[in-house]
Amino acid sequence: DHGPRIPVRINESIDVDKGDNRVYFGVVDSDVRNDHDRLVVPQGSRIELMVRISRDNDLILDLESVTVNGQRYAVKSDPKRFESQRDH
């Protein structure tokens, strides 16, 4: 069972050389609605992402939480994996 997609924008660049489990902050890029067209996460809501690096140096981004109207909610999400373009 998949919930709605949450489009996010990160406020800072991700430095893969800083190591694992670093938290980055961003915002929801557009309103998120449920299947009944009810607004569940407004655009501009603050998000927290956890960055991990896989054994093969791919970057894995996990959406950890979203803050809506001052209330922080933990998010269960499918990690987004980005293949490494690094030379080393």
Tab-separated table of C-alpha atoms in Angstrom:
chain	number	residue	atom	x	y	z
A	1	ASP	CA	0.000	0.000	0.000
A	2	HIS	CA	1.616	3.219	-1.188
A	3	GLY	CA	0.601	6.603	0.139
A	4	PRO	CA	0.838	9.868	-1.763
A	5	ARG	CA	4.110	11.047	-3.250
A	6	ILE	CA	5.698	13.948	-1.405
A	7	PRO	CA	7.743	16.206	-3.710
A	8	VAL	CA	10.561	17.822	-1.732
A	9	ARG	CA	13.178	20.510	-2.246
A	10	ILE	CA	16.381	20.416	-0.206
A	11	ASN	CA	17.667	23.748	1.073
A	12	GLU	CA	21.358	22.842	0.909
A	13	SER	CA	23.700	20.758	-1.213
A	14	ILE	CA	24.424	17.223	-0.047
A	15	ASP	CA	28.097	16.623	0.702
A	16	VAL	CA	28.668	12.886	0.292
A	17	ASP	CA	32.114	13.177	1.853
A	18	LYS	CA	30.608	14.193	5.214
A	19	GLY	CA	29.584	10.608	5.941
A	20	ASP	CA	26.554	8.584	6.825
A	21	ASN	CA	23.329	9.410	8.653
A	22	ARG	CA	23.527	13.168	8.244
A	23	VAL	CA	20.226	15.021	8.470
A	24	TYR	CA	19.309	17.575	5.808
A	25	PHE	CA	16.383	19.958	5.840
A	26	GLY	CA	14.074	21.037	3.070
A	27	VAL	CA	10.484	21.846	2.229
A	28	VAL	CA	7.555	20.184	0.502
A	29	ASP	CA	7.591	21.550	-3.041
A	30	SER	CA	3.841	21.355	-3.756
A	31	ASP	CA	0.608	20.523	-1.933
A	32	VAL	CA	0.110	16.815	-1.179
A	33	ARG	CA	-3.450	15.474	-1.297
A	34	ASN	CA	-4.874	12.082	-0.387
A	35	ASP	CA	-7.060	9.874	-2.614
A	36	HIS	CA	-10.131	11.922	-1.602
A	37	ASP	CA	-8.449	15.190	-2.718
A	38	ARG	CA	-8.085	16.356	0.889
A	39	LEU	CA	-4.988	18.468	1.588
A	40	VAL	CA	-2.737	16.450	3.899
A	41	VAL	CA	0.605	18.254	3.574
A	42	PRO	CA	0.675	21.894	2.454
A	43	GLN	CA	3.402	23.258	0.186
A	44	GLY	CA	6.239	24.775	2.212
A	45	SER	CA	5.978	22.276	5.101
A	46	ARG	CA	9.404	21.549	6.583
A	47	ILE	CA	10.942	18.105	6.008
A	48	GLU	CA	13.950	16.205	7.347
A	49	LEU	CA	15.915	13.787	5.178
A	50	MET	CA	18.484	11.245	6.353
A	51	VAL	CA	21.370	10.569	3.976
A	52	ARG	CA	23.070	7.183	3.887
A	53	ILE	CA	25.766	5.791	1.635
A	54	SER	CA	25.430	2.207	0.408
A	55	ARG	CA	28.295	-0.294	0.213
A	56	ASP	CA	28.692	0.464	-3.489
A	57	ASN	CA	28.808	4.238	-2.786
A	58	ASP	CA	25.292	4.985	-3.998
A	59	LEU	CA	23.484	7.753	-2.153
A	60	ILE	CA	20.286	6.798	-0.323
A	61	LEU	CA	17.829	9.494	0.783
A	62	ASP	CA	15.208	8.653	3.408
A	63	LEU	CA	12.411	11.098	4.201
A	64	GLU	CA	12.337	11.013	8.011
A	65	SER	CA	9.732	13.555	9.057
A	66	VAL	CA	7.453	16.342	7.938
A	67	THR	CA	6.202	19.241	10.052
A	68	VAL	CA	2.614	20.343	9.358
A	69	ASN	CA	1.095	23.283	11.265
A	70	GLY	CA	3.809	23.051	13.926
A	71	GLN	CA	3.308	19.299	14.499
A	72	ARG	CA	6.180	16.957	13.557
A	73	TYR	CA	5.197	13.615	12.013
A	74	ALA	CA	7.504	10.657	11.393
A	75	VAL	CA	7.241	9.434	7.809
A	76	LYS	CA	7.514	5.866	6.587
A	77	SER	CA	8.862	6.125	3.065
A	78	ASP	CA	10.585	4.096	0.405
A	79	PRO	CA	14.215	5.242	0.245
A	80	LYS	CA	15.266	7.010	-2.937
A	81	ARG	CA	18.562	5.704	-4.319
A	82	PHE	CA	20.916	7.730	-6.509
A	83	GLU	CA	23.849	6.082	-8.260
A	84	SER	CA	27.233	7.509	-7.402
A	85	GLN	CA	29.031	9.534	-10.051
A	86	ARG	CA	32.183	9.783	-7.966
A	87	ASP	CA	35.526	8.676	-9.385
A	88	HIS	CA	36.790	7.118	-6.123
